[in-house]
Amino acid sequence: MRAIVDGHIALDRGLANRGRYPAIDLFNSVSRLLMDLASKEERSLVRRTLKLLSVHAASRELIEVGAYRPGSNPELDAALKLVPALEEFLSQEPDAHTSRSEAFRQLRAIVGAKGSH
């Protein structure tokens, strides 16, 4: 069963409607090759990025209605600062091409070399 469900890219119409291309749902996509192909630092960057996006997504309603007070959750504060840059990073023009090394350089510049912000 794992071979069937592991290693899939999930697309999300809501992301596409918001203008993100490609509209990849990072939370529902799975890579069975990440551990084999990515370095320890790259995996750390990926984990940090997913955590920031997840913390932000879990608190989206509080943020949108103005119920979140900055300073009450340091992780969410960090996510609020970085999510706009991450959303831009995750979007590209359909004909754009970025090398793997350049993509990780850009991600490192956003979330930090050691994932600290």
C-alpha positions as a printed Julia matrix, in Angstrom:
117×3 Matrix{Float64}:
   0.0    0.0     0.0
   2.83   2.43    0.82
   4.18   2.22   -2.73
   0.77   3.26   -4.02
   0.13   6.23   -1.73
   3.67   7.48   -1.12
   5.37   9.94   -3.42
   2.38  11.89   -4.72
   1.89  15.53   -5.6
  -1.51  16.87   -4.54
  -2.9   19.9    -6.34
  -5.34  22.32   -4.72
  -7.91  24.32   -6.65
  -8.04  26.93   -3.89
  -4.33  27.62   -4.32
  -4.81  27.87   -8.07
  -7.71  30.28   -7.58
  -5.43  32.46   -5.42
  -2.96  32.59   -8.3
  -0.31  30.17   -7.07
   1.31  28.2    -9.85
   1.99  25.38   -9.5
  -0.91  24.84   -7.11
   0.82  22.14   -5.08
  -0.73  21.38   -1.7
   2.4   20.91    0.4
   0.51  19.42    3.34
  -1.07  16.62    1.32
   1.87  15.91   -0.98
   4.37  13.22   -0.01
   7.89  12.4    -1.19
   9.4    9.02   -0.5
  12.7   10.18   -2.02
  13.31  13.25    0.13
  15.46  11.34    2.62
  17.59   9.91   -0.2
  17.95  13.03   -2.34
  18.08  15.96    0.08
  20.94  16.84    2.39
  20.41  17.21    6.12
  20.36  21.0     5.75
  17.86  20.82    2.88
  15.55  18.55    4.9
  15.81  20.99    7.79
  14.81  23.87    5.5
  11.86  21.86    4.19
  10.71  20.97    7.72
  11.06  24.59    8.88
   9.12  25.83    5.85
   6.3   23.32    6.33
   6.09  24.13   10.04
   5.83  27.88    9.37
   3.14  27.34    6.74
   1.29  24.9     9.0
   1.3   27.21   12.01
   0.01  30.0     9.81
  -2.7   27.82    8.23
  -3.88  26.57   11.64
  -4.33  30.16   12.82
  -5.68  31.67    9.59
  -9.17  32.28   10.99
  -7.84  34.04   14.1
  -5.61  36.21   11.94
  -8.36  37.07    9.45
 -10.85  38.16   12.12
  -8.19  40.12   14.0
  -8.32  37.93   17.09
  -4.61  37.09   17.11
  -2.43  39.32   19.26
   1.23  39.53   18.2
   3.57  38.24   20.87
   1.25  35.54   22.17
   2.78  32.82   19.95
   6.42  33.24   18.84
   6.09  30.56   16.13
   3.06  32.3    14.64
   4.83  35.66   14.85
   7.7   34.19   12.82
   5.24  32.68   10.34
   3.43  35.99    9.91
   6.73  37.65    9.01
   7.83  34.94    6.59
   4.67  33.63    4.93
   4.41  36.43    2.34
   7.96  35.68    1.14
   7.26  31.93    1.25
   4.09  32.36   -0.81
   6.07  34.33   -3.39
   8.78  31.66   -3.36
   6.17  28.93   -3.93
   4.7   30.75   -6.95
   6.25  30.95  -10.37
   5.35  31.76  -13.93
   4.39  28.69  -15.99
   7.46  29.08  -18.21
   9.93  29.84  -15.38
  12.75  27.43  -14.55
  14.81  27.46  -11.35
  17.64  25.09  -10.6
  17.47  22.99   -7.45
  20.51  24.72   -5.97
  19.03  28.17   -6.68
  15.7   27.17   -5.16
  17.39  26.04   -1.95
  19.49  29.22   -1.9
  16.29  31.28   -2.12
  14.57  29.21    0.57
  17.63  29.51    2.83
  17.51  33.29    2.39
  13.86  33.32    3.52
  13.84  30.91    6.47
  17.48  31.16    7.48
  20.42  28.79    7.16
  19.73  27.04   10.47
  15.99  27.63   10.48
  16.21  30.3    13.15
  14.26  33.55   13.04
